[in-house]
XYZ file of N, CA and C in Angstrom:
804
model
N 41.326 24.288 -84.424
C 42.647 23.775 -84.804
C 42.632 22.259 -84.751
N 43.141 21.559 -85.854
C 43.143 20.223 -85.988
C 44.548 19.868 -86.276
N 45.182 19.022 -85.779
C 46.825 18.228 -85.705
C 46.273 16.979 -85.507
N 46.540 16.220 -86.547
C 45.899 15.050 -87.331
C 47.108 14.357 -87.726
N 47.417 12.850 -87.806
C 48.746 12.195 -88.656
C 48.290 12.042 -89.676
N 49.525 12.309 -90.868
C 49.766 12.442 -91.921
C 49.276 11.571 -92.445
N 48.390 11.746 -93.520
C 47.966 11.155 -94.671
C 48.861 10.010 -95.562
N 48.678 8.718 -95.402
C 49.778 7.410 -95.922
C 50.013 7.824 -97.458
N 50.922 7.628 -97.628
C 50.995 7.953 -99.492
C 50.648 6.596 -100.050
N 49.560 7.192 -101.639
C 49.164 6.242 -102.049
C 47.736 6.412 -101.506
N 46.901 5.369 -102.634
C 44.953 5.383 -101.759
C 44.894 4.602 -101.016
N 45.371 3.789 -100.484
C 45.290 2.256 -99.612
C 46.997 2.012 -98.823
N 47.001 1.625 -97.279
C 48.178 1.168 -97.069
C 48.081 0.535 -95.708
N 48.710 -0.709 -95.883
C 48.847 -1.828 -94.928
C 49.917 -2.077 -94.394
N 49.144 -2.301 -92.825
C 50.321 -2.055 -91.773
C 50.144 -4.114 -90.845
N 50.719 -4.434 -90.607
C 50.635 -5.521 -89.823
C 50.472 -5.260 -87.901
N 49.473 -5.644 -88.005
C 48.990 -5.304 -86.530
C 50.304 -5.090 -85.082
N 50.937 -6.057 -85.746
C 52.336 -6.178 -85.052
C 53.196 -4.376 -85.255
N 53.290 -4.351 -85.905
C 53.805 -3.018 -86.683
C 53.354 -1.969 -85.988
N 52.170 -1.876 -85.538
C 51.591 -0.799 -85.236
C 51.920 -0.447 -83.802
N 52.585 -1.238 -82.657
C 52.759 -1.024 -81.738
C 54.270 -0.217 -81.609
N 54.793 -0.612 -82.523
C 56.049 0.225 -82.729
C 56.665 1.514 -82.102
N 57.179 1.363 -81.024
C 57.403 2.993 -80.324
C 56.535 2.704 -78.895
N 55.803 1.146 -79.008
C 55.333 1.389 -77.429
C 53.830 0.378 -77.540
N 53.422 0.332 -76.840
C 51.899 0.186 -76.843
C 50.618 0.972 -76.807
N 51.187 1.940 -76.124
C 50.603 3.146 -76.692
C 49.720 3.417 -78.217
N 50.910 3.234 -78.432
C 50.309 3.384 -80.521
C 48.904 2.815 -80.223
N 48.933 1.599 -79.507
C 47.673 1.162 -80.017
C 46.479 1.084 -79.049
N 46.762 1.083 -78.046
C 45.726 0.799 -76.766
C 45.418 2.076 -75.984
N 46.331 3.565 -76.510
C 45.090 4.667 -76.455
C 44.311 5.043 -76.893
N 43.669 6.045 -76.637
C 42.654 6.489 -77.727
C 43.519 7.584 -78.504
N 42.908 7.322 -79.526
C 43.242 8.316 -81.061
C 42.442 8.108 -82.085
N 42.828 9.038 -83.112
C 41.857 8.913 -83.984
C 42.837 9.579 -85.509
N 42.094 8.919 -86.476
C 42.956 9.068 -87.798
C 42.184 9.725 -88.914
N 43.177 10.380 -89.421
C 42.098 11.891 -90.454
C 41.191 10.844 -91.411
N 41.789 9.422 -91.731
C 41.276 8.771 -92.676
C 40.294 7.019 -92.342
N 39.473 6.657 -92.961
C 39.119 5.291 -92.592
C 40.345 4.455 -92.269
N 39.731 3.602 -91.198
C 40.713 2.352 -90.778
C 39.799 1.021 -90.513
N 40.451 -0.068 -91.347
C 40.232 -1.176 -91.218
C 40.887 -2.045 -90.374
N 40.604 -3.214 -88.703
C 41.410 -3.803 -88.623
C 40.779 -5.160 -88.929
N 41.785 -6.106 -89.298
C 41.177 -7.212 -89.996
C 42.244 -8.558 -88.755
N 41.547 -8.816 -87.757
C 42.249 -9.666 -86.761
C 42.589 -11.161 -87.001
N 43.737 -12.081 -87.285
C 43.330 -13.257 -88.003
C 44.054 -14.252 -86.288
N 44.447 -13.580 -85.516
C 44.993 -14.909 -84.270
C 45.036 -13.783 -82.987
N 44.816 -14.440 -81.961
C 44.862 -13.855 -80.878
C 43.168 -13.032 -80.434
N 43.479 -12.587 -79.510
C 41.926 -11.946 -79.172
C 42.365 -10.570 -77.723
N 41.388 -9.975 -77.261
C 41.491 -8.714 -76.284
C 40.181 -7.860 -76.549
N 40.327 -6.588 -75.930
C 39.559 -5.756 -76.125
C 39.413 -4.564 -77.181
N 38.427 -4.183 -77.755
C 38.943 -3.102 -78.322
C 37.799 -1.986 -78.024
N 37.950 -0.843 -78.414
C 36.874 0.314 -77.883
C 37.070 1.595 -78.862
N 35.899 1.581 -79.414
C 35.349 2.572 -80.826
C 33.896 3.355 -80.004
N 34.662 4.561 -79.857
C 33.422 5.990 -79.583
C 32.680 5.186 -78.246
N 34.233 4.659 -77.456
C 33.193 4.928 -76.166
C 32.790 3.765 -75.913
N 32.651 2.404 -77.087
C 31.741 1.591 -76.667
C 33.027 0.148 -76.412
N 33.691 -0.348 -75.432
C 34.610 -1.766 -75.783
C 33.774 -2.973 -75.653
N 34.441 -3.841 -76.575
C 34.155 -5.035 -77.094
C 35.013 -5.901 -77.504
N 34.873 -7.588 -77.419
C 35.949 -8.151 -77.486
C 36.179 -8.405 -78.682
N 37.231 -8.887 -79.255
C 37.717 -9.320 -80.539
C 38.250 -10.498 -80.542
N 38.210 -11.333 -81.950
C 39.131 -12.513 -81.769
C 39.727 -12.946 -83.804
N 40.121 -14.126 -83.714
C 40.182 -14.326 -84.897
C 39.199 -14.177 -86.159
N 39.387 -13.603 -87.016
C 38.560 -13.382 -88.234
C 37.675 -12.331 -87.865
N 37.723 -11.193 -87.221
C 36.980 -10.232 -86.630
C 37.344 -8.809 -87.344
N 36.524 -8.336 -87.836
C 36.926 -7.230 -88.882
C 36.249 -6.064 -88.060
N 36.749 -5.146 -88.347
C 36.937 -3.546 -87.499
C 36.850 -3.086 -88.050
N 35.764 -2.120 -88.431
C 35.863 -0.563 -89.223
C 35.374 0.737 -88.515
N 36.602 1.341 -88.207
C 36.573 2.914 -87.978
C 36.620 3.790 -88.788
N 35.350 4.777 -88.953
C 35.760 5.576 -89.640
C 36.424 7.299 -89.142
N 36.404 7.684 -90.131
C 37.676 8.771 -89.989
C 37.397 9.932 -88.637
N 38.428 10.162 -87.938
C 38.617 11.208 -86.923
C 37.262 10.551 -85.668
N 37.404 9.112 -84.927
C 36.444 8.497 -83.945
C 37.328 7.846 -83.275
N 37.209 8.142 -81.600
C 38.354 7.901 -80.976
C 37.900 6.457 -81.234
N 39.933 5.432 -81.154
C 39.227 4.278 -80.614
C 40.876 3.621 -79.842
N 40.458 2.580 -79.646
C 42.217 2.161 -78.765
C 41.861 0.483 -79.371
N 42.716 -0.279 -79.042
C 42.570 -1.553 -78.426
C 44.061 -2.299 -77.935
N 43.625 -3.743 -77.163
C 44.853 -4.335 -76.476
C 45.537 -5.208 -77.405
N 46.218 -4.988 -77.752
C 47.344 -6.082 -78.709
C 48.374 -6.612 -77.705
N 48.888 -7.672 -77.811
C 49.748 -9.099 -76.854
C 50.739 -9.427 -78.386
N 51.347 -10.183 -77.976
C 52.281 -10.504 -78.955
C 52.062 -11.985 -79.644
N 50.588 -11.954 -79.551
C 50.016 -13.559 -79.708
C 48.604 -12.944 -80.791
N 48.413 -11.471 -80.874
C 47.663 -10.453 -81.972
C 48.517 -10.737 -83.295
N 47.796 -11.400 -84.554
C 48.078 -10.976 -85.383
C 46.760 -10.164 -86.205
N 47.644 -10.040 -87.502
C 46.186 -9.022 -88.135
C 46.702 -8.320 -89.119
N 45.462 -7.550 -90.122
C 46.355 -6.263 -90.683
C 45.673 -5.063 -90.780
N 46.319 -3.877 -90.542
C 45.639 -2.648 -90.654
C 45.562 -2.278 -92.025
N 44.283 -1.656 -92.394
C 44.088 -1.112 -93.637
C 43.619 0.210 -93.743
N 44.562 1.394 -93.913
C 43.989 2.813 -94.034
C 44.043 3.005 -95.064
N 42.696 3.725 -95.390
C 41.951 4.360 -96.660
C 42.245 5.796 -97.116
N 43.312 6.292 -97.424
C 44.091 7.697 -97.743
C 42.862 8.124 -98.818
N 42.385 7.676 -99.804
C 41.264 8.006 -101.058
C 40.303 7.450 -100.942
N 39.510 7.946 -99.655
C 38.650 7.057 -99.458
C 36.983 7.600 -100.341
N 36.700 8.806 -100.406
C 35.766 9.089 -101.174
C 34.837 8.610 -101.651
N 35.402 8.061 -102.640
C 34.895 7.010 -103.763
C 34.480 5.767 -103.699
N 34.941 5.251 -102.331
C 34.708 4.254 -102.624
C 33.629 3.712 -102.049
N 32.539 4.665 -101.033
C 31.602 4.110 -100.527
C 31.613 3.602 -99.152
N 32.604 4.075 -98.306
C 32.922 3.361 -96.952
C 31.648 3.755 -96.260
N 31.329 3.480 -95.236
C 30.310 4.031 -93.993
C 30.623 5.084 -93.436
N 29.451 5.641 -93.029
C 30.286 7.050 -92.153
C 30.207 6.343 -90.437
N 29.599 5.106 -90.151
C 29.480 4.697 -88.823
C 30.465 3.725 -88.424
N 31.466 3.044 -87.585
C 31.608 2.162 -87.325
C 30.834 0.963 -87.071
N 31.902 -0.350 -87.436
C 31.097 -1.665 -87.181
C 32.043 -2.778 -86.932
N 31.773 -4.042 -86.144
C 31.926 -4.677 -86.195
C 31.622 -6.004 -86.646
N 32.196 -6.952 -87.234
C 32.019 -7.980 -87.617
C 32.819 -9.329 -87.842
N 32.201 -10.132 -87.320
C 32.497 -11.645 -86.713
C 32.686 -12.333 -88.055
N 33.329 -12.844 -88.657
C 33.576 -13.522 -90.008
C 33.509 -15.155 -89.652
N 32.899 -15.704 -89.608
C 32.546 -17.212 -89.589
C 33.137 -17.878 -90.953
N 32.674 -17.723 -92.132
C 32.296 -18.628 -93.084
C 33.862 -18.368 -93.437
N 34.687 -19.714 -93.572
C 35.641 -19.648 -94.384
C 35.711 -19.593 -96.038
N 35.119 -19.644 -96.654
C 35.353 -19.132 -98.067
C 35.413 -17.346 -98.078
N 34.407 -17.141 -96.802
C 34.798 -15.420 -96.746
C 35.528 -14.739 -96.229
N 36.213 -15.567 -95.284
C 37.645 -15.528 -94.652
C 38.811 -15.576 -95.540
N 38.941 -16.468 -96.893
C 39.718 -16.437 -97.925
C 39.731 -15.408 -98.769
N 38.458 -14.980 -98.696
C 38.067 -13.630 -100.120
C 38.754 -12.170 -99.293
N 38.931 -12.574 -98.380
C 39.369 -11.109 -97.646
C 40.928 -11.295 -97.568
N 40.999 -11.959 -97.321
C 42.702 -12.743 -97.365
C 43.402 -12.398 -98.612
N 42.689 -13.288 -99.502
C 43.270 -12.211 -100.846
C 43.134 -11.326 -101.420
N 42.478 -10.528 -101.067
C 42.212 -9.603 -101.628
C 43.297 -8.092 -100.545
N 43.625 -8.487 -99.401
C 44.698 -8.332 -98.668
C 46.285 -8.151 -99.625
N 46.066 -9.769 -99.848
C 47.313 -10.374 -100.101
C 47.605 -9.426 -101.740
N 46.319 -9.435 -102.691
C 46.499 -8.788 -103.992
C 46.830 -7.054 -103.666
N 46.624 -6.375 -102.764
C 46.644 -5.211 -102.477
C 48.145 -5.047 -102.131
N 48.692 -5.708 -101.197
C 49.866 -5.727 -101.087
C 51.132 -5.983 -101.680
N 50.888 -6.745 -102.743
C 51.339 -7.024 -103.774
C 51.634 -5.533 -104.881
N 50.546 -5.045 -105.252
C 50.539 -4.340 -105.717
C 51.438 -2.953 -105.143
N 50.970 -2.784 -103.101
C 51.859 -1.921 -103.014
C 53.051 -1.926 -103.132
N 53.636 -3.244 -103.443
C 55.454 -3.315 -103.344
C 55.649 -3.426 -104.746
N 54.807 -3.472 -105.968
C 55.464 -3.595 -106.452
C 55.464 -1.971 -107.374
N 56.281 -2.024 -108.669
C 56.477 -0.996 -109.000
C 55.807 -0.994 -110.701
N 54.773 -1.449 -110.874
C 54.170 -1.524 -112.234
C 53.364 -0.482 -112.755
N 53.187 -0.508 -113.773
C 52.607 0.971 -114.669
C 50.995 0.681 -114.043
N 50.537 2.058 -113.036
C 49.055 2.474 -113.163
C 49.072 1.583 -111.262
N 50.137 1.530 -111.001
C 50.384 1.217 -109.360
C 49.088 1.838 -109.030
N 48.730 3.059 -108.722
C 47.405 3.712 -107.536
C 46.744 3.359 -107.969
N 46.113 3.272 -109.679
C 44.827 3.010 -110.166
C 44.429 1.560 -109.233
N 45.373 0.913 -109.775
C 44.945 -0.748 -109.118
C 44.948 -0.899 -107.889
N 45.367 0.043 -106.981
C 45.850 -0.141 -105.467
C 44.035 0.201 -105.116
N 43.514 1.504 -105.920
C 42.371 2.201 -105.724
C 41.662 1.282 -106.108
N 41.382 0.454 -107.452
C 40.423 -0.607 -107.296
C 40.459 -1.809 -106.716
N 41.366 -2.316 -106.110
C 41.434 -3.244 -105.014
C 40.692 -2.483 -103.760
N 41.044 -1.335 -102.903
C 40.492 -1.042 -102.175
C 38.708 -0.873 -102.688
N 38.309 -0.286 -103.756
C 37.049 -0.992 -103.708
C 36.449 -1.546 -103.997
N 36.793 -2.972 -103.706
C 36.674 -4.321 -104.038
C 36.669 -4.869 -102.570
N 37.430 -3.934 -101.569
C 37.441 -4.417 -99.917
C 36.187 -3.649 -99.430
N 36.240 -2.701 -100.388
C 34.794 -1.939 -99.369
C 33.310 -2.418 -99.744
N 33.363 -3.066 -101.289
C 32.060 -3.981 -101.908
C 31.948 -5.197 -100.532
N 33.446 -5.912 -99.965
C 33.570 -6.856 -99.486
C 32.736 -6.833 -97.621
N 33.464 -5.740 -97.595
C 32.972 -5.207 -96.140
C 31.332 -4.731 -96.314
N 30.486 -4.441 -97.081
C 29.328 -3.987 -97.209
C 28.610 -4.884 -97.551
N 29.149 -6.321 -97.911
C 28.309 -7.485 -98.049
C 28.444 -8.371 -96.848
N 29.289 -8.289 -96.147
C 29.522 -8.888 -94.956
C 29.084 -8.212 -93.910
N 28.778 -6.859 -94.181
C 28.141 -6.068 -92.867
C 26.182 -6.570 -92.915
N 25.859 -6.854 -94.422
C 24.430 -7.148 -94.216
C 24.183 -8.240 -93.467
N 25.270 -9.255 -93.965
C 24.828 -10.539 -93.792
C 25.276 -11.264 -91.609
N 26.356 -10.568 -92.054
C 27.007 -10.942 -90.336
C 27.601 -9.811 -89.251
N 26.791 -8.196 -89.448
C 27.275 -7.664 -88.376
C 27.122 -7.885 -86.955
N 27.610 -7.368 -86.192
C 27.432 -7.928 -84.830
C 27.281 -6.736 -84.157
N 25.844 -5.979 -84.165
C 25.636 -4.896 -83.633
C 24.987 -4.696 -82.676
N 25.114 -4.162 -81.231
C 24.806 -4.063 -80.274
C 23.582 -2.795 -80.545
N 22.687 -2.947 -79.292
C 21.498 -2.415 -79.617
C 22.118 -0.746 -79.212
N 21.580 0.445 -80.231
C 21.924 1.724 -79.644
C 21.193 2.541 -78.611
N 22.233 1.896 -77.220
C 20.422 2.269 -76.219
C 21.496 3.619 -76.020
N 20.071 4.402 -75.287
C 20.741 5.712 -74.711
C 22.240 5.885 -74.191
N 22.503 4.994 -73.379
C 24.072 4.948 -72.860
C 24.990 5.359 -74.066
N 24.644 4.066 -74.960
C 25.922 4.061 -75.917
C 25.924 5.196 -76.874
N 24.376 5.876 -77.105
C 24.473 7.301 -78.051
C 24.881 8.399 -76.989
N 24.829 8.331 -75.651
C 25.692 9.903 -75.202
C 27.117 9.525 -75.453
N 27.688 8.408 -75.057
C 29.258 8.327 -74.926
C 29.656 8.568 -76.201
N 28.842 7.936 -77.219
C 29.633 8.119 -78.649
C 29.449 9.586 -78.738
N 28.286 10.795 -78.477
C 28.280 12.144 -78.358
C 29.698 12.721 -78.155
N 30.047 11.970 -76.898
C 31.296 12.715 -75.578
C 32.358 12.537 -76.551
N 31.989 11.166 -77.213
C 33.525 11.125 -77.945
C 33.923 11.960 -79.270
N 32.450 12.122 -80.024
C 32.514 12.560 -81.120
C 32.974 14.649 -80.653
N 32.691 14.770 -80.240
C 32.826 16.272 -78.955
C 34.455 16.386 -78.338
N 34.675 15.386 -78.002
C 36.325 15.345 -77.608
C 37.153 15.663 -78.996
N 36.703 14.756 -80.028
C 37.712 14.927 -81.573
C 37.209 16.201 -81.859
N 35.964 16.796 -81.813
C 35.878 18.095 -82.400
C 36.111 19.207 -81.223
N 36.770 19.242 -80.611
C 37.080 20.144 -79.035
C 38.642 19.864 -78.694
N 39.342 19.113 -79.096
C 40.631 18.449 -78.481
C 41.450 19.244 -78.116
N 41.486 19.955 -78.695
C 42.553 21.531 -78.348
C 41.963 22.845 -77.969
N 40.833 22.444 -77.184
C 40.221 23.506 -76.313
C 40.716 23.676 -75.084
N 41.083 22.739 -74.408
C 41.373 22.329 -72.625
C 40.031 22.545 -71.878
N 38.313 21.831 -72.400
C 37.369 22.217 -72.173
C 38.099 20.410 -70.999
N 36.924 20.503 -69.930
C 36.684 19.359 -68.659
C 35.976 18.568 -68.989
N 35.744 17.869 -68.288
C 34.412 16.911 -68.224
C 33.446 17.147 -68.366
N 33.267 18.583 -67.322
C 31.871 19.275 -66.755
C 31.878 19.749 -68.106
N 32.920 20.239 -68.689
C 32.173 20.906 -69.508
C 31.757 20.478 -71.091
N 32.127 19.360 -71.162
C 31.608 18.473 -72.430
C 30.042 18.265 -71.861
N 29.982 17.722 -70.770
C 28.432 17.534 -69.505
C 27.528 18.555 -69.797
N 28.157 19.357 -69.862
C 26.957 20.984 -69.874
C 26.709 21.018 -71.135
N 27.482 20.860 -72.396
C 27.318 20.713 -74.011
C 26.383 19.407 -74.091
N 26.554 18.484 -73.729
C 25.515 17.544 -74.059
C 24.207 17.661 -72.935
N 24.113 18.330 -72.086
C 22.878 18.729 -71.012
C 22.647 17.593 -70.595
N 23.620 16.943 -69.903
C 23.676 16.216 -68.546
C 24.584 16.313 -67.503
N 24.864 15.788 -66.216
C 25.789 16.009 -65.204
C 27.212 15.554 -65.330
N 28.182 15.892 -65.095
C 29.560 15.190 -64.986
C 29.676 13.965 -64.246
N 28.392 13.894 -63.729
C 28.564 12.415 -62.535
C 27.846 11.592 -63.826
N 26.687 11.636 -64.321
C 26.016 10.449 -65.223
C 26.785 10.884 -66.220
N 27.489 11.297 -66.697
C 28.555 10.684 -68.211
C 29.079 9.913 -67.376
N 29.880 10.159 -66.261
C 30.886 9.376 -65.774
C 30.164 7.986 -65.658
N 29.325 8.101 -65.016
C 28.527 6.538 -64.726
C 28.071 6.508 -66.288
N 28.123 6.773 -67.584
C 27.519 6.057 -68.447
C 28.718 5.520 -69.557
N 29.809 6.667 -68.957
C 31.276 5.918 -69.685
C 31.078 4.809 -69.389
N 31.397 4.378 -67.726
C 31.762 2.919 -67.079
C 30.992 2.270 -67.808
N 29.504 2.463 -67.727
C 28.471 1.644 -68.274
C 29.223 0.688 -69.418
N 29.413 1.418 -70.784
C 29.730 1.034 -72.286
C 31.366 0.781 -72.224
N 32.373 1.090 -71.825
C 33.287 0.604 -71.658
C 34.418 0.476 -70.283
N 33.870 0.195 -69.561
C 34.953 0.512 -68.124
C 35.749 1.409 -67.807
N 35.252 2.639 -68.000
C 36.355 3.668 -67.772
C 35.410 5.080 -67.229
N 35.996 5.845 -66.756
C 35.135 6.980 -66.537
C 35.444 8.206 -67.828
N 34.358 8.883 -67.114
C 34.814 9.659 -68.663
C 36.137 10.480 -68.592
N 36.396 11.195 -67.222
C 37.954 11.742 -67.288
C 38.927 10.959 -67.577
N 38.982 9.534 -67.764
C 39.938 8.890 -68.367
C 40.189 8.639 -69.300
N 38.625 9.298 -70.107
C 38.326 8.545 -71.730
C 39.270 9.733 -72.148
N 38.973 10.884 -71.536
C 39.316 12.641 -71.792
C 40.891 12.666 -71.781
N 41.783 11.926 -70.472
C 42.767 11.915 -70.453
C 43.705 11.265 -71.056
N 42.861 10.087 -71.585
C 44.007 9.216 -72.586
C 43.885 9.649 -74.083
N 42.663 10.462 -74.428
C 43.228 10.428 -75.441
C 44.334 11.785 -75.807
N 43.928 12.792 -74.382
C 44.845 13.738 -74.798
C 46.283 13.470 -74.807
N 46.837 12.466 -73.748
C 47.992 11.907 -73.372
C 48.268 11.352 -74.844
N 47.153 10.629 -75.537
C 48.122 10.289 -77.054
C 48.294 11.206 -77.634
N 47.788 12.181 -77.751
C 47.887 13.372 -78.694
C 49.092 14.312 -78.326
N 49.664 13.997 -77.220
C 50.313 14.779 -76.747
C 51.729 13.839 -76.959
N 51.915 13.055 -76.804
C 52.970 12.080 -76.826
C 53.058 12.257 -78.734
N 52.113 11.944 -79.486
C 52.187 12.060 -80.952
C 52.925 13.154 -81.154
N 52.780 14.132 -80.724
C 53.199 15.611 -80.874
C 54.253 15.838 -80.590
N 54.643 15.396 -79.854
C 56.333 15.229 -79.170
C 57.197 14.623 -80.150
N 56.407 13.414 -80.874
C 57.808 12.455 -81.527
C 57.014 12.990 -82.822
N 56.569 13.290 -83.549
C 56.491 13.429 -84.922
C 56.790 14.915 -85.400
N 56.574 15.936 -84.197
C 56.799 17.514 -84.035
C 58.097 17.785 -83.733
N 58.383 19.255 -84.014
C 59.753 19.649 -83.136
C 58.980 20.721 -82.033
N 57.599 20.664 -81.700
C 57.229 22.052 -81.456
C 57.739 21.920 -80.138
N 58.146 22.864 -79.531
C 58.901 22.654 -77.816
C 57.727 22.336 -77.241
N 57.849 21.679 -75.839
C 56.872 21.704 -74.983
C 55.823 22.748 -74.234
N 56.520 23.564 -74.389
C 55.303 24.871 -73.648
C 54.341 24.662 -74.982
N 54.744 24.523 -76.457
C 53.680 25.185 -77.526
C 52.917 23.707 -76.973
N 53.484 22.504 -77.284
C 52.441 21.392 -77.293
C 51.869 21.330 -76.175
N 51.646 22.261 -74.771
C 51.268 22.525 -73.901
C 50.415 23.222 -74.327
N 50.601 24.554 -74.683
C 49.250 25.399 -75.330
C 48.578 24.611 -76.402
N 48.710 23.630 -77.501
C 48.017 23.366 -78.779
C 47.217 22.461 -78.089
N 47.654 21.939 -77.013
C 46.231 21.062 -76.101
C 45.240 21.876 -75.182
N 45.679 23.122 -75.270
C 44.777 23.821 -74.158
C 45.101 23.632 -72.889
N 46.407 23.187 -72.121
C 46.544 23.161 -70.902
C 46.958 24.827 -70.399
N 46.883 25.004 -69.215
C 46.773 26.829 -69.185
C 48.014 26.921 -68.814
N 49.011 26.166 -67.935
C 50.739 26.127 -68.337
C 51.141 24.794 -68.704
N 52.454 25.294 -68.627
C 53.512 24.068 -69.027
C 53.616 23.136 -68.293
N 53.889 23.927 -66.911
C 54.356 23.042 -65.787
C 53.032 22.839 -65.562
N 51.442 22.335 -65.719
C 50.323 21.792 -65.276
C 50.597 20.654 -66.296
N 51.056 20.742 -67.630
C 50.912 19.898 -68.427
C 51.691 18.709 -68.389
N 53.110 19.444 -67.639
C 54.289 18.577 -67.674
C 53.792 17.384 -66.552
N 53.080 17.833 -65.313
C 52.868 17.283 -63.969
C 51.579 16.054 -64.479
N 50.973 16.115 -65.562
C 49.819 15.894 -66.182
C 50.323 14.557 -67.005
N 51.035 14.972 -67.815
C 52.008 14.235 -68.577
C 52.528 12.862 -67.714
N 53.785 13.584 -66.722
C 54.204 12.499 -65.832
C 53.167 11.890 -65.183
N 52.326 11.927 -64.589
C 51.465 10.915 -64.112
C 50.801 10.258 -64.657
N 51.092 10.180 -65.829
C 50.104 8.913 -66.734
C 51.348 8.324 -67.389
N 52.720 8.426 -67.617
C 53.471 7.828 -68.752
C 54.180 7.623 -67.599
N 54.779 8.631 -66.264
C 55.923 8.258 -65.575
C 57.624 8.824 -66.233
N 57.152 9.884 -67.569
C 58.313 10.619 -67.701
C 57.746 11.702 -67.962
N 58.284 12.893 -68.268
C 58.368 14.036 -68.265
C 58.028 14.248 -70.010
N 57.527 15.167 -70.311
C 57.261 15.064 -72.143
C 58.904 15.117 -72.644
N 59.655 15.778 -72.188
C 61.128 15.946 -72.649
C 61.429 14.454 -72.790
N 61.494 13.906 -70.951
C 62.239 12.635 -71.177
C 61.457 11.864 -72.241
N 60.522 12.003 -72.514
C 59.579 10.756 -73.574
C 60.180 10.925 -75.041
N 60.118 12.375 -75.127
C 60.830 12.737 -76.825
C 62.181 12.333 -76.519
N 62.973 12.577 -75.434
C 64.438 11.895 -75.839
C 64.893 10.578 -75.847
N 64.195 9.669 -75.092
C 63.870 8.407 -75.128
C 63.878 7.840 -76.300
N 62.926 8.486 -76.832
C 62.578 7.573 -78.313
C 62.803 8.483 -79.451
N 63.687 9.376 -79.359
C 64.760 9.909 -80.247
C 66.644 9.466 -80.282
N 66.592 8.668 -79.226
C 68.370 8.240 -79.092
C 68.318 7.204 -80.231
């Protein structure tokens, strides 16, 4: 069973980094993951961010590509600007199936991404004959852009053992999420101990792995609340918790409300 957010209408759609926190911080600094590619394109401010397990810092002109259904989070401040770019038609156009990061130095290539931003957006507001066609070849015109900038200036950390189990654990969490499987037992699927994931989470991003496990279910579970009507016992079972009241007690200790109080909160 997969409960995934909805597909953006349209092949391409841009969100302003600001935007995305909307409803909390949450939105952005848990882990989750999106049925479709995501671009973040950072132009002020700086923090952490963390893709399959591995965090790393970010700053101005720093381009982000996740691809589809790979947990990732990061810290946005109100001094983050940027823009998100999800790929609804992405197919065609050649994206990566891996994540990457990349450091954008050269300002003339800092401009070519800028507008080509700026022409995309344009296009989404406005209302002219063959709107998707052009929305679709602008987007790949960002992904020609991103695949020439990934030869020339990625910034890729070496893939030592650490960082290929965690990205495993993570890639295993998105395909397991609504099992209510443990730690141990992601540990026993990849044939190592619950103690060395844990020490190889910390390793690649400061966290253990029951936290990597718990935040992202806590987003998934909070998503489910405000975009669902399903009552709480079901979004209790669609995560695999074995009751309500384990889930509810589960719930409150990471947010500090109750799943009810959270959906009524941010339903008044």
């Amino acid at each position: 069973m997969s409960i995934l957010p909805a597909a953006p209408v349209g092949p391409v759609r841009l969100a302003p980094m600001q935007r995305l926190t909307v409803g909390g911080r949450w939105r952005t600094e848990a882990m989750r993951s999106y049925r479709m590619p995501v671009l973040y394109w950072f132009t002020r401010g700086q923090g952490r961010i963390t893709v399959a397990g591995l965090t790393r810092g970010y700053g101005p002109h720093n381009a982000v590509y996740v691809p589809p259904r790979t947990m990732h989070g990061f810290e946005v401040s109100t001094q983050v600007y940027g823009t998100a770019v999800f790929f609804n038609e992405a197919e065609e156009l050649g994206l990566a199936k891996e994540s990457y990061h990349l450091r954008i130095r050269d300002v003339r290539k800092q401009a070519e991404i800028t507008g080509l931003l700026e022409s995309l957006q344009r296009e989404i507001d406005d209302e002219r004959p063959m709107k998707n066609r052009a929305i679709a070849h602008y987007g790949g015109l960002l992904s020609v852009w991103l695949d020439r900038q990934r030869f020339e200036a990625e910034d890729k950390p070496d893939d030592s053992a650490a960082r290929a189990l965690v990205r495993r654990y993570t890639e295993a969490i998105e395909e397991q999420l609504y099992t209510g499987q443990s730690v141990g037992d992601y540990a026993e699927t990849l044939g190592v101990t619950a103690t060395h994931l844990s020490r190889v989470c910390n390793q690649t991003c400061g966290r253990p792995a029951s936290e990597l496990l718990a935040d992202r279910l806590t987003f998934e579970a909070r998503r489910l609340l405000l975009d669902t009507s399903l009552p709480v016992k079901r979004v209790a079972e669609v995560l695999g918790y074995n009751s309500a009241a384990y889930f509810t007690r589960a719930f409150h200790n990471r947010t500090g409300q109750t799943p009810t109080e959270f959906r009524d909160a941010r339903r008044v």
